[in-house]
PDB file of C-alpha atoms in Angstrom:
ATOM      1  CA  MET A  29     -11.620 -17.917   5.247  1.00  0.00           C
ATOM      2  CA  ALA A  30     -14.693 -18.246   3.012  1.00  0.00           C
ATOM      3  CA  HIS A  31     -15.239 -15.979  -0.043  1.00  0.00           C
ATOM      4  CA  GLY A  32     -18.419 -15.762  -2.023  1.00  0.00           C
ATOM      5  CA  GLN A  33     -18.902 -13.810  -5.251  1.00  0.00           C
ATOM      6  CA  TYR A  34     -21.697 -13.415  -7.768  1.00  0.00           C
ATOM      7  CA  VAL A  35     -20.739 -13.710 -11.464  1.00  0.00           C
ATOM      8  CA  ARG A  36     -23.225 -13.012 -14.247  1.00  0.00           C
ATOM      9  CA  SER A  37     -22.999 -16.306 -15.875  1.00  0.00           C
ATOM     10  CA  CYS A  38     -20.982 -19.541 -16.063  1.00  0.00           C
ATOM     11  CA  GLY A  39     -17.787 -19.099 -18.100  1.00  0.00           C
ATOM     12  CA  THR A  40     -17.598 -15.355 -17.772  1.00  0.00           C
ATOM     13  CA  PRO A  41     -14.057 -14.063 -17.149  1.00  0.00           C
ATOM     14  CA  SER A  42     -13.523 -13.114 -13.574  1.00  0.00           C
ATOM     15  CA  PRO A  43     -14.647  -9.581 -13.050  1.00  0.00           C
ATOM     16  CA  LEU A  44     -11.838  -9.129 -10.612  1.00  0.00           C
ATOM     17  CA  SER A  45      -9.548  -8.920 -13.807  1.00  0.00           C
ATOM     18  CA  PRO A  46     -11.130  -6.636 -16.341  1.00  0.00           C
ATOM     19  CA  VAL A  47     -10.532  -7.706 -19.900  1.00  0.00           C
ATOM     20  CA  SER A  48      -8.323  -5.019 -21.665  1.00  0.00           C
ATOM     21  CA  GLY A  49      -9.114  -3.799 -25.052  1.00  0.00           C
ATOM     22  CA  ALA A  50     -12.932  -4.131 -24.784  1.00  0.00           C
ATOM     23  CA  ALA A  51     -15.300  -1.532 -23.508  1.00  0.00           C
ATOM     24  CA  THR A  52     -16.823  -2.904 -20.287  1.00  0.00           C
ATOM     25  CA  PHE A  53     -18.756  -1.652 -17.217  1.00  0.00           C
ATOM     26  CA  GLU A  54     -19.291  -4.129 -14.436  1.00  0.00           C
ATOM     27  CA  VAL A  55     -20.661  -3.893 -10.865  1.00  0.00           C
ATOM     28  CA  VAL A  56     -19.543  -6.834  -8.799  1.00  0.00           C
ATOM     29  CA  PRO A  57     -20.867  -7.356  -5.216  1.00  0.00           C
ATOM     30  CA  SER A  58     -18.892  -9.647  -3.049  1.00  0.00           C
ATOM     31  CA  ILE A  59     -18.713 -10.657   0.609  1.00  0.00           C
ATOM     32  CA  CYS A  60     -15.897 -12.063   2.727  1.00  0.00           C
ATOM     33  CA  VAL A  61     -16.361 -13.627   6.174  1.00  0.00           C
ATOM     34  CA  SER A  62     -13.379 -14.639   8.234  1.00  0.00           C
ATOM     35  CA  GLU A  63     -12.626 -15.825  11.759  1.00  0.00           C
ATOM     36  CA  ARG A  64      -9.257 -15.354  13.484  1.00  0.00           C
ATOM     37  CA  TYR A  65      -7.673 -15.912  16.854  1.00  0.00           C
ATOM     38  CA  ASP A  66      -5.699 -12.890  17.989  1.00  0.00           C
ATOM     39  CA  SER A  67      -3.296 -13.111  20.916  1.00  0.00           C
ATOM     40  CA  ASN A  68      -3.307  -9.180  21.594  1.00  0.00           C
ATOM     41  CA  VAL A  69      -6.257  -7.358  20.304  1.00  0.00           C
ATOM     42  CA  PHE A  70      -5.255  -4.332  22.227  1.00  0.00           C
ATOM     43  CA  TYR A  71      -1.739  -4.138  20.863  1.00  0.00           C
ATOM     44  CA  ALA A  72      -0.696  -3.451  24.373  1.00  0.00           C
ATOM     45  CA  PRO A  73       1.776  -5.040  26.929  1.00  0.00           C
ATOM     46  CA  PRO A  74       0.475  -7.396  29.536  1.00  0.00           C
ATOM     47  CA  THR A  75      -1.787  -5.425  31.993  1.00  0.00           C
ATOM     48  CA  PRO A  76      -3.646  -6.683  35.018  1.00  0.00           C
ATOM     49  CA  GLY A  77      -7.294  -7.245  34.197  1.00  0.00           C
ATOM     50  CA  LEU A  78      -6.794  -6.699  30.503  1.00  0.00           C
ATOM     51  CA  GLN A  79      -7.993  -9.738  28.485  1.00  0.00           C
ATOM     52  CA  ARG A  80      -5.643  -9.380  25.403  1.00  0.00           C
ATOM     53  CA  GLU A  81      -6.497 -12.629  23.488  1.00  0.00           C
ATOM     54  CA  ASP A  82      -9.786 -12.989  21.702  1.00  0.00           C
ATOM     55  CA  PHE A  83     -11.671 -14.562  18.818  1.00  0.00           C
ATOM     56  CA  VAL A  84     -12.657 -12.086  16.120  1.00  0.00           C
ATOM     57  CA  THR A  85     -15.297 -12.364  13.340  1.00  0.00           C
ATOM     58  CA  ASN A  86     -14.786 -10.085  10.313  1.00  0.00           C
ATOM     59  CA  VAL A  87     -17.647  -9.480   7.770  1.00  0.00           C
ATOM     60  CA  ASN A  88     -16.434  -7.486   4.729  1.00  0.00           C
ATOM     61  CA  PRO A  89     -19.044  -6.701   2.081  1.00  0.00           C
ATOM     62  CA  ILE A  90     -17.519  -4.970  -1.018  1.00  0.00           C
ATOM     63  CA  LEU A  91     -18.954  -3.416  -4.170  1.00  0.00           C
ATOM     64  CA  ARG A  92     -16.388  -3.434  -7.004  1.00  0.00           C
ATOM     65  CA  VAL A  93     -16.929  -1.318 -10.139  1.00  0.00           C
ATOM     66  CA  ASN A  94     -14.775  -2.193 -13.235  1.00  0.00           C
ATOM     67  CA  HIS A  95     -14.821   0.170 -16.157  1.00  0.00           C
ATOM     68  CA  ASN A  96     -12.814   0.047 -19.339  1.00  0.00           C
ATOM     69  CA  GLY A  97     -13.676   2.968 -21.738  1.00  0.00           C
ATOM     70  CA  ASP A  98     -12.329   5.026 -24.608  1.00  0.00           C
ATOM     71  CA  TYR A  99     -10.864   7.691 -22.371  1.00  0.00           C
ATOM     72  CA  ALA A 100     -10.087   5.786 -19.100  1.00  0.00           C
ATOM     73  CA  SER A 101     -10.223   2.537 -17.390  1.00  0.00           C
ATOM     74  CA  GLY A 102     -10.349   1.926 -13.642  1.00  0.00           C
ATOM     75  CA  VAL A 103     -11.393  -0.187 -10.676  1.00  0.00           C
ATOM     76  CA  LEU A 104     -13.205   1.197  -7.695  1.00  0.00           C
ATOM     77  CA  ASN A 105     -13.691  -0.888  -4.518  1.00  0.00           C
ATOM     78  CA  VAL A 106     -16.115   0.532  -1.936  1.00  0.00           C
ATOM     79  CA  GLY A 107     -16.930  -1.469   1.155  1.00  0.00           C
ATOM     80  CA  GLY A 108     -17.188  -1.537   4.899  1.00  0.00           C
ATOM     81  CA  PHE A 109     -16.414  -4.169   7.476  1.00  0.00           C
ATOM     82  CA  SER A 110     -17.381  -5.121  11.032  1.00  0.00           C
ATOM     83  CA  GLU A 111     -15.357  -6.857  13.691  1.00  0.00           C
ATOM     84  CA  THR A 112     -17.053  -8.719  16.579  1.00  0.00           C
ATOM     85  CA  TYR A 113     -15.092  -9.815  19.625  1.00  0.00           C
ATOM     86  CA  VAL A 114     -16.090 -12.716  21.792  1.00  0.00           C
ATOM     87  CA  LYS A 115     -14.333 -11.727  25.041  1.00  0.00           C
ATOM     88  CA  ASN A 116     -14.176  -7.953  24.575  1.00  0.00           C
ATOM     89  CA  PRO A 117     -17.508  -6.929  23.029  1.00  0.00           C
ATOM     90  CA  ASP A 118     -16.838  -3.266  23.772  1.00  0.00           C
ATOM     91  CA  LEU A 119     -14.256  -3.443  20.940  1.00  0.00           C
ATOM     92  CA  ASN A 120     -16.941  -4.233  18.306  1.00  0.00           C
ATOM     93  CA  TYR A 121     -16.882  -1.706  15.612  1.00  0.00           C
ATOM     94  CA  LEU A 122     -17.587  -0.738  11.936  1.00  0.00           C
ATOM     95  CA  GLY A 123     -14.881   0.498   9.613  1.00  0.00           C
ATOM     96  CA  THR A 124     -14.174   1.026   5.871  1.00  0.00           C
ATOM     97  CA  ARG A 125     -11.371   0.295   3.373  1.00  0.00           C
ATOM     98  CA  ASP A 126     -11.750   1.800  -0.152  1.00  0.00           C
ATOM     99  CA  SER A 127      -9.551   2.115  -3.132  1.00  0.00           C
ATOM    100  CA  LEU A 128      -9.568   3.696  -6.569  1.00  0.00           C
ATOM    101  CA  SER A 129      -7.267   2.889  -9.479  1.00  0.00           C
ATOM    102  CA  LEU A 130      -7.518   4.902 -12.769  1.00  0.00           C
ATOM    103  CA  ASN A 131      -5.596   4.357 -15.914  1.00  0.00           C
ATOM    104  CA  LEU A 132      -5.725   7.559 -17.986  1.00  0.00           C
ATOM    105  CA  ASN A 133      -3.365   6.427 -20.746  1.00  0.00           C
ATOM    106  CA  ASN A 134      -6.072   6.648 -23.502  1.00  0.00           C
ATOM    107  CA  SER A 135      -6.764  10.351 -22.610  1.00  0.00           C
ATOM    108  CA  ILE A 136      -3.171  11.668 -22.323  1.00  0.00           C
ATOM    109  CA  LYS A 137      -2.020   9.777 -25.416  1.00  0.00           C
ATOM    110  CA  ARG A 138      -4.504  11.805 -27.485  1.00  0.00           C
ATOM    111  CA  TRP A 139      -2.114  14.808 -26.872  1.00  0.00           C
ATOM    112  CA  LEU A 140       1.176  13.038 -26.013  1.00  0.00           C
ATOM    113  CA  PRO A 141       1.336   9.648 -27.748  1.00  0.00           C
ATOM    114  CA  ASN A 142       4.373   8.607 -25.767  1.00  0.00           C
ATOM    115  CA  ALA A 143       3.133   9.452 -22.332  1.00  0.00           C
ATOM    116  CA  SER A 144       1.182   7.543 -19.666  1.00  0.00           C
ATOM    117  CA  LEU A 145      -0.768   8.639 -16.641  1.00  0.00           C
ATOM    118  CA  SER A 146      -2.338   6.845 -13.739  1.00  0.00           C
ATOM    119  CA  VAL A 147      -3.973   7.788 -10.350  1.00  0.00           C
ATOM    120  CA  ASN A 148      -4.274   5.505  -7.305  1.00  0.00           C
ATOM    121  CA  ASP A 149      -6.015   6.234  -4.043  1.00  0.00           C
ATOM    122  CA  THR A 150      -6.717   4.191  -0.919  1.00  0.00           C
ATOM    123  CA  PHE A 151      -8.781   5.256   2.134  1.00  0.00           C
ATOM    124  CA  SER A 152      -9.411   3.578   5.431  1.00  0.00           C
ATOM    125  CA  TYR A 153     -11.099   4.275   8.859  1.00  0.00           C
ATOM    126  CA  THR A 154     -10.356   1.728  11.546  1.00  0.00           C
ATOM    127  CA  PRO A 155      -9.101   1.503  15.117  1.00  0.00           C
ATOM    128  CA  LEU A 156      -6.432  -1.029  14.069  1.00  0.00           C
ATOM    129  CA  PRO A 157      -2.889   0.054  13.334  1.00  0.00           C
ATOM    130  CA  PRO A 158      -1.422  -0.455   9.806  1.00  0.00           C
ATOM    131  CA  GLY A 159       0.887  -3.283   9.112  1.00  0.00           C
ATOM    132  CA  PHE A 160       3.510  -4.242   6.457  1.00  0.00           C
ATOM    133  CA  VAL A 161       2.009  -4.576   2.968  1.00  0.00           C
ATOM    134  CA  ASN A 162       3.267  -7.402   0.613  1.00  0.00           C
ATOM    135  CA  PRO A 163       3.565  -6.805  -3.110  1.00  0.00           C
ATOM    136  CA  ALA A 164       0.967  -8.580  -5.183  1.00  0.00           C
ATOM    137  CA  ALA A 165       2.121 -11.997  -6.191  1.00  0.00           C
ATOM    138  CA  GLY A 166       3.852 -12.130  -9.608  1.00  0.00           C
ATOM    139  CA  THR A 167       4.602  -8.416  -9.709  1.00  0.00           C
ATOM    140  CA  SER A 168       7.575  -6.216  -8.970  1.00  0.00           C
ATOM    141  CA  PRO A 169       7.519  -4.495  -5.575  1.00  0.00           C
ATOM    142  CA  GLY A 170       8.007  -1.221  -7.477  1.00  0.00           C
ATOM    143  CA  ASP A 171       4.995  -1.634  -9.714  1.00  0.00           C
ATOM    144  CA  SER A 172       2.354   1.206  -9.682  1.00  0.00           C
ATOM    145  CA  GLY A 173      -0.191  -1.198  -8.345  1.00  0.00           C
ATOM    146  CA  ASN A 174       1.949  -1.785  -5.230  1.00  0.00           C
ATOM    147  CA  ILE A 175       1.793   1.777  -3.906  1.00  0.00           C
ATOM    148  CA  GLN A 176       3.129   1.479  -0.411  1.00  0.00           C
ATOM    149  CA  ASP A 177       1.261   3.041   2.676  1.00  0.00           C
ATOM    150  CA  VAL A 178       3.906   5.462   4.042  1.00  0.00           C
ATOM    151  CA  TYR A 179       2.357   4.917   7.464  1.00  0.00           C
ATOM    152  CA  ALA A 180       2.515   1.093   7.189  1.00  0.00           C
ATOM    153  CA  GLN A 181       6.164   0.791   7.683  1.00  0.00           C
ATOM    154  CA  GLY A 182       6.379  -1.159  10.913  1.00  0.00           C
ATOM    155  CA  PHE A 183       5.661   1.313  13.743  1.00  0.00           C
ATOM    156  CA  LEU A 184       2.998   0.067  16.039  1.00  0.00           C
ATOM    157  CA  PHE A 185       0.534   1.907  18.107  1.00  0.00           C
ATOM    158  CA  ARG A 186      -2.325   0.838  20.327  1.00  0.00           C
ATOM    159  CA  ARG A 187      -5.943   0.583  19.133  1.00  0.00           C
ATOM    160  CA  THR A 188      -7.097   4.102  18.387  1.00  0.00           C
ATOM    161  CA  ASN A 189      -9.564   5.271  15.678  1.00  0.00           C
ATOM    162  CA  ASN A 190      -7.458   6.461  12.736  1.00  0.00           C
ATOM    163  CA  LEU A 191      -8.198   7.768   9.321  1.00  0.00           C
ATOM    164  CA  ARG A 192      -5.653   7.150   6.587  1.00  0.00           C
ATOM    165  CA  ASN A 193      -5.684   8.315   2.953  1.00  0.00           C
ATOM    166  CA  ASN A 194      -2.953   7.633   0.362  1.00  0.00           C
ATOM    167  CA  ALA A 195      -3.044   9.238  -3.093  1.00  0.00           C
ATOM    168  CA  THR A 196      -0.533   8.804  -5.901  1.00  0.00           C
ATOM    169  CA  VAL A 197      -0.350  10.348  -9.442  1.00  0.00           C
ATOM    170  CA  SER A 198       2.250   8.618 -11.669  1.00  0.00           C
ATOM    171  CA  THR A 199       3.348   9.569 -15.201  1.00  0.00           C
ATOM    172  CA  SER A 200       5.905   8.420 -17.747  1.00  0.00           C
ATOM    173  CA  TYR A 201       7.193   9.469 -21.146  1.00  0.00           C
ATOM    174  CA  ALA A 202       8.999   7.287 -23.614  1.00  0.00           C
ATOM    175  CA  THR A 203      11.926   9.413 -24.931  1.00  0.00           C
ATOM    176  CA  THR A 204      13.095   6.695 -27.440  1.00  0.00           C
ATOM    177  CA  ALA A 205      12.090   3.104 -28.157  1.00  0.00           C
ATOM    178  CA  SER A 206      14.326   1.880 -25.275  1.00  0.00           C
ATOM    179  CA  THR A 207      14.407   4.819 -22.787  1.00  0.00           C
ATOM    180  CA  SER A 208      11.758   6.605 -20.719  1.00  0.00           C
ATOM    181  CA  LEU A 209      11.345   9.166 -17.919  1.00  0.00           C
ATOM    182  CA  GLN A 210       9.095   8.645 -14.945  1.00  0.00           C
ATOM    183  CA  ALA A 211       7.700  10.893 -12.229  1.00  0.00           C
ATOM    184  CA  SER A 212       5.157  10.565  -9.370  1.00  0.00           C
ATOM    185  CA  TYR A 213       3.713  12.593  -6.518  1.00  0.00           C
ATOM    186  CA  ASN A 214       2.258  11.070  -3.439  1.00  0.00           C
ATOM    187  CA  TYR A 215       0.197  12.807  -0.730  1.00  0.00           C
ATOM    188  CA  ALA A 216      -0.789  10.803   2.491  1.00  0.00           C
ATOM    189  CA  ILE A 217      -2.499  11.734   5.654  1.00  0.00           C
ATOM    190  CA  LEU A 218      -2.885  10.058   8.944  1.00  0.00           C
ATOM    191  CA  ASN A 219      -5.232  11.451  11.551  1.00  0.00           C
ATOM    192  CA  PHE A 220      -6.039  10.022  15.055  1.00  0.00           C
ATOM    193  CA  TYR A 221      -9.320  10.381  16.905  1.00  0.00           C
ATOM    194  CA  GLY A 222     -10.089   9.750  20.577  1.00  0.00           C
ATOM    195  CA  GLY A 223     -13.113   7.796  21.741  1.00  0.00           C
ATOM    196  CA  SER A 224     -11.709   4.194  21.193  1.00  0.00           C
ATOM    197  CA  PRO A 225     -11.970   2.035  24.302  1.00  0.00           C
ATOM    198  CA  SER A 226      -8.244   1.444  24.387  1.00  0.00           C
ATOM    199  CA  THR A 227      -6.908   5.011  23.975  1.00  0.00           C
ATOM    200  CA  GLN A 228      -5.882   4.858  27.642  1.00  0.00           C
ATOM    201  CA  GLY A 229      -2.212   4.273  28.395  1.00  0.00           C
ATOM    202  CA  GLY A 230      -0.731   7.658  27.630  1.00  0.00           C
ATOM    203  CA  LEU A 231      -0.831   7.417  23.939  1.00  0.00           C
ATOM    204  CA  ASN A 232      -0.013  10.811  22.424  1.00  0.00           C
ATOM    205  CA  LEU A 233      -2.393  11.276  19.397  1.00  0.00           C
ATOM    206  CA  PHE A 234      -1.021  13.178  16.522  1.00  0.00           C
ATOM    207  CA  ASN A 235      -1.829  14.146  12.852  1.00  0.00           C
ATOM    208  CA  ALA A 236       0.577  13.772  10.069  1.00  0.00           C
ATOM    209  CA  THR A 237       0.917  14.743   6.366  1.00  0.00           C
ATOM    210  CA  THR A 238       3.451  13.230   4.031  1.00  0.00           C
ATOM    211  CA  GLN A 239       4.400  14.314   0.600  1.00  0.00           C
ATOM    212  CA  THR A 240       6.733  12.451  -1.671  1.00  0.00           C
ATOM    213  CA  GLY A 241       7.986  13.452  -5.165  1.00  0.00           C
ATOM    214  CA  THR A 242       9.886  11.001  -7.319  1.00  0.00           C
ATOM    215  CA  VAL A 243      11.752  11.387 -10.675  1.00  0.00           C
ATOM    216  CA  GLY A 244      13.815   8.883 -12.567  1.00  0.00           C
ATOM    217  CA  GLY A 245      14.512   7.188 -15.838  1.00  0.00           C
ATOM    218  CA  THR A 246      14.718   3.664 -17.344  1.00  0.00           C
ATOM    219  CA  ALA A 247      16.848   2.348 -20.127  1.00  0.00           C
ATOM    220  CA  GLN A 248      16.465  -1.139 -21.778  1.00  0.00           C
ATOM    221  CA  LEU A 249      19.990  -2.295 -22.482  1.00  0.00           C
ATOM    222  CA  SER A 250      18.844  -5.533 -24.286  1.00  0.00           C
ATOM    223  CA  GLU A 251      15.919  -7.842 -24.557  1.00  0.00           C
ATOM    224  CA  LEU A 252      16.710  -9.229 -21.176  1.00  0.00           C
ATOM    225  CA  ASP A 253      18.274  -6.315 -19.127  1.00  0.00           C
ATOM    226  CA  THR A 254      16.827  -3.093 -17.935  1.00  0.00           C
ATOM    227  CA  VAL A 255      18.590  -0.335 -15.778  1.00  0.00           C
ATOM    228  CA  ASN A 256      16.911   2.541 -13.854  1.00  0.00           C
ATOM    229  CA  ILE A 257      17.851   5.574 -11.647  1.00  0.00           C
ATOM    230  CA  LYS A 258      15.485   7.272  -9.252  1.00  0.00           C
ATOM    231  CA  TYR A 259      15.582  10.261  -6.887  1.00  0.00           C
ATOM    232  CA  SER A 260      12.903  10.897  -4.361  1.00  0.00           C
ATOM    233  CA  HIS A 261      12.229  13.559  -1.656  1.00  0.00           C
ATOM    234  CA  THR A 262       9.817  12.905   1.255  1.00  0.00           C
ATOM    235  CA  GLN A 263       8.601  15.647   3.550  1.00  0.00           C
ATOM    236  CA  THR A 264       6.436  14.718   6.700  1.00  0.00           C
ATOM    237  CA  GLU A 265       4.745  17.250   8.874  1.00  0.00           C
ATOM    238  CA  SER A 266       3.331  16.068  12.212  1.00  0.00           C
ATOM    239  CA  THR A 267       1.431  17.900  14.811  1.00  0.00           C
ATOM    240  CA  ARG A 268       0.913  16.892  18.487  1.00  0.00           C
ATOM    241  CA  GLY A 269      -1.231  19.451  20.269  1.00  0.00           C
ATOM    242  CA  SER A 270       0.757  22.717  19.911  1.00  0.00           C
ATOM    243  CA  ILE A 271       4.066  20.875  18.911  1.00  0.00           C
ATOM    244  CA  SER A 272       4.791  20.516  15.200  1.00  0.00           C
ATOM    245  CA  SER A 273       7.728  19.139  13.472  1.00  0.00           C
ATOM    246  CA  LEU A 274       9.182  18.698   9.943  1.00  0.00           C
ATOM    247  CA  PHE A 275      11.025  15.535   8.786  1.00  0.00           C
ATOM    248  CA  LYS A 276      12.827  15.172   5.420  1.00  0.00           C
ATOM    249  CA  ILE A 277      14.187  12.248   3.663  1.00  0.00           C
ATOM    250  CA  ASP A 278      16.195  12.319   0.339  1.00  0.00           C
ATOM    251  CA  SER A 279      17.179   9.119  -1.557  1.00  0.00           C
ATOM    252  CA  ALA A 280      18.878   8.313  -4.768  1.00  0.00           C
ATOM    253  CA  THR A 281      19.002   4.773  -6.102  1.00  0.00           C
ATOM    254  CA  THR A 282      19.944   2.790  -9.086  1.00  0.00           C
ATOM    255  CA  GLY A 283      18.648  -0.594 -10.132  1.00  0.00           C
ATOM    256  CA  TRP A 284      18.858  -3.372 -12.523  1.00  0.00           C
ATOM    257  CA  SER A 285      16.423  -5.970 -13.672  1.00  0.00           C
ATOM    258  CA  ARG A 286      16.973  -9.121 -15.842  1.00  0.00           C
ATOM    259  CA  ARG A 287      14.410 -11.628 -17.321  1.00  0.00           C
ATOM    260  CA  LEU A 288      16.063 -14.938 -16.527  1.00  0.00           C
ATOM    261  CA  THR A 289      13.492 -17.130 -18.164  1.00  0.00           C
ATOM    262  CA  PRO A 290      10.129 -16.424 -19.914  1.00  0.00           C
ATOM    263  CA  ASN A 291       8.509 -16.983 -16.445  1.00  0.00           C
ATOM    264  CA  LEU A 292      11.206 -15.687 -14.077  1.00  0.00           C
ATOM    265  CA  SER A 293      12.738 -12.270 -13.540  1.00  0.00           C
ATOM    266  CA  ALA A 294      15.149 -10.736 -11.006  1.00  0.00           C
ATOM    267  CA  GLN A 295      15.772  -7.290  -9.728  1.00  0.00           C
ATOM    268  CA  LEU A 296      18.652  -5.703  -7.758  1.00  0.00           C
ATOM    269  CA  GLY A 297      19.317  -2.188  -6.580  1.00  0.00           C
ATOM    270  CA  GLY A 298      20.680   0.175  -4.026  1.00  0.00           C
ATOM    271  CA  GLY A 299      21.729   3.717  -3.176  1.00  0.00           C
ATOM    272  CA  GLY A 300      22.018   6.315  -0.536  1.00  0.00           C
ATOM    273  CA  ILE A 301      19.512   8.018   1.946  1.00  0.00           C
ATOM    274  CA  LEU A 302      20.036  11.344   3.623  1.00  0.00           C
ATOM    275  CA  ILE A 303      17.727  12.035   6.607  1.00  0.00           C
ATOM    276  CA  SER A 304      16.969  15.680   7.535  1.00  0.00           C
ATOM    277  CA  SER A 305      20.317  16.670   6.034  1.00  0.00           C
ATOM    278  CA  ALA A 306      22.124  15.240   9.063  1.00  0.00           C
ATOM    279  CA  GLN A 307      22.092  11.427   9.056  1.00  0.00           C
ATOM    280  CA  ALA A 308      22.955   9.067   6.184  1.00  0.00           C
ATOM    281  CA  THR A 309      22.406   5.350   5.582  1.00  0.00           C
ATOM    282  CA  TYR A 310      22.065   3.085   2.590  1.00  0.00           C
ATOM    283  CA  ALA A 311      19.096   1.772   0.548  1.00  0.00           C
ATOM    284  CA  ALA A 312      18.969  -1.702  -0.984  1.00  0.00           C
ATOM    285  CA  ASN A 313      16.371  -3.905  -2.744  1.00  0.00           C
ATOM    286  CA  ALA A 314      16.214  -7.231  -4.392  1.00  0.00           C
ATOM    287  CA  ALA A 315      13.402  -9.252  -5.831  1.00  0.00           C
ATOM    288  CA  LEU A 316      12.637 -12.571  -7.631  1.00  0.00           C
ATOM    289  CA  ILE A 317       9.363 -12.554  -9.604  1.00  0.00           C
ATOM    290  CA  MET A 318       7.721 -15.853 -10.894  1.00  0.00           C
ATOM    291  CA  ASN A 319       4.763 -16.002 -13.229  1.00  0.00           C
ATOM    292  CA  PHE A 320       3.252 -19.287 -14.608  1.00  0.00           C
ATOM    293  CA  SER A 321      -0.245 -19.982 -16.017  1.00  0.00           C
ATOM    294  CA  ASN A 322      -1.523 -21.421 -12.671  1.00  0.00           C
ATOM    295  CA  ASN A 323       0.815 -19.915 -10.057  1.00  0.00           C
ATOM    296  CA  SER A 324       2.798 -16.674  -9.425  1.00  0.00           C
ATOM    297  CA  ALA A 325       4.993 -15.558  -6.605  1.00  0.00           C
ATOM    298  CA  THR A 326       7.149 -12.537  -5.432  1.00  0.00           C
ATOM    299  CA  ILE A 327       9.989 -12.753  -3.076  1.00  0.00           C
ATOM    300  CA  SER A 328      11.510  -9.379  -2.162  1.00  0.00           C
ATOM    301  CA  TYR A 329      13.815  -7.543   0.221  1.00  0.00           C
ATOM    302  CA  VAL A 330      13.960  -3.831   0.801  1.00  0.00           C
ATOM    303  CA  ARG A 331      15.925  -1.578   3.162  1.00  0.00           C
ATOM    304  CA  SER A 332      14.636   1.931   3.564  1.00  0.00           C
ATOM    305  CA  ALA A 333      14.231   4.740   6.060  1.00  0.00           C
ATOM    306  CA  PHE A 334      10.989   6.521   7.147  1.00  0.00           C
ATOM    307  CA  PRO A 335       9.739   8.630  10.133  1.00  0.00           C
ATOM    308  CA  SER A 336       9.049   6.966  13.486  1.00  0.00           C
ATOM    309  CA  TYR A 337       6.450   8.730  15.717  1.00  0.00           C
ATOM    310  CA  VAL A 338       7.386   7.129  19.041  1.00  0.00           C
ATOM    311  CA  ALA A 339       8.915  10.457  20.273  1.00  0.00           C
ATOM    312  CA  VAL A 340       7.284  13.775  20.326  1.00  0.00           C
ATOM    313  CA  VAL A 341       9.507  14.891  17.408  1.00  0.00           C
ATOM    314  CA  PRO A 342       9.702  12.258  14.569  1.00  0.00           C
ATOM    315  CA  THR A 343      12.931  10.161  14.583  1.00  0.00           C
ATOM    316  CA  VAL A 344      14.416   7.971  11.846  1.00  0.00           C
ATOM    317  CA  LEU A 345      13.325   4.340  11.511  1.00  0.00           C
ATOM    318  CA  VAL A 346      15.511   2.201   9.314  1.00  0.00           C
ATOM    319  CA  GLY A 347      13.749  -1.035   8.298  1.00  0.00           C
ATOM    320  CA  ASP A 348      14.772  -4.241   6.520  1.00  0.00           C
ATOM    321  CA  VAL A 349      11.673  -6.041   5.156  1.00  0.00           C
ATOM    322  CA  PHE A 350      11.578  -9.446   3.680  1.00  0.00           C
ATOM    323  CA  SER A 351       8.240 -10.337   1.787  1.00  0.00           C
ATOM    324  CA  LEU A 352       6.847 -13.355   0.161  1.00  0.00           C
ATOM    325  CA  SER A 353       3.524 -13.320  -1.842  1.00  0.00           C
ATOM    326  CA  ALA A 354       2.220 -16.441  -3.770  1.00  0.00           C
ATOM    327  CA  VAL A 355      -0.948 -17.369  -5.511  1.00  0.00           C
ATOM    328  CA  GLN A 356      -1.894 -20.879  -6.584  1.00  0.00           C
ATOM    329  CA  LYS A 357      -4.906 -21.062  -8.952  1.00  0.00           C
TER     330      LYS A 357
END
């Protein structure tokens, strides 16, 4: 993979990491060109006459806007991408993946000095199905920057044009020097559209809307130890033609984190999950987070439940996900 980026002058801090505390406004164009070999570009089982393997060229231009102001700071990524297939040129397409991250702490602290507020949104239009998303290296999987795509939880469908949008509003309030309350609201949509060359095969297209509300609290027991509790309610409405269904998930968890060394921390947690008031399972999570000047890494495990859309009526999908993310400068 090759990545090229224009920087204003030599020695300038990377515009990919805005300098905090200083008022800045930067517009950063970049482009990434990659080549991959894919053994199954159709995401389909072996079919006579179907050439599933291919070489794919991806070109991804991005315009990144960094802003750090008196009232808000944020990063906006706007870009499109094209994919070109050697053996299946009918699959060539244009798509987009965009994101917005806003930190509104400076504004809300003018009225509530102990409060914080952030907004995150991601948008994509592509015929490719979503996949698992790893946490950013050196961060906790539960950090606000690692907002999970509720539709990227392991269920796989064939190539079909799909639009996804995932928006989250998060807030917190420090009740004391060592305790705080947190709350968030997530609204996500997934819509499918016909017209993709590979919609054949009996795929039952559907639209889905998911809303998740979360409340919780955190207490710092010592300089090294922190505990937290969290309750969340997820409600998914899906529609297939004239058939609609409602799916609910309630979960309650507690967690503990400890700073093992100045560069290493660990997290552990668990709890219960109730699915549509009828089925119960357990939740679990663990993470090891490393941060050094030249490298960072996150190893994590999470067990959770979410809707599966294989059937006409959503059913439960319980997943155990192990992730490793690492960066070496």
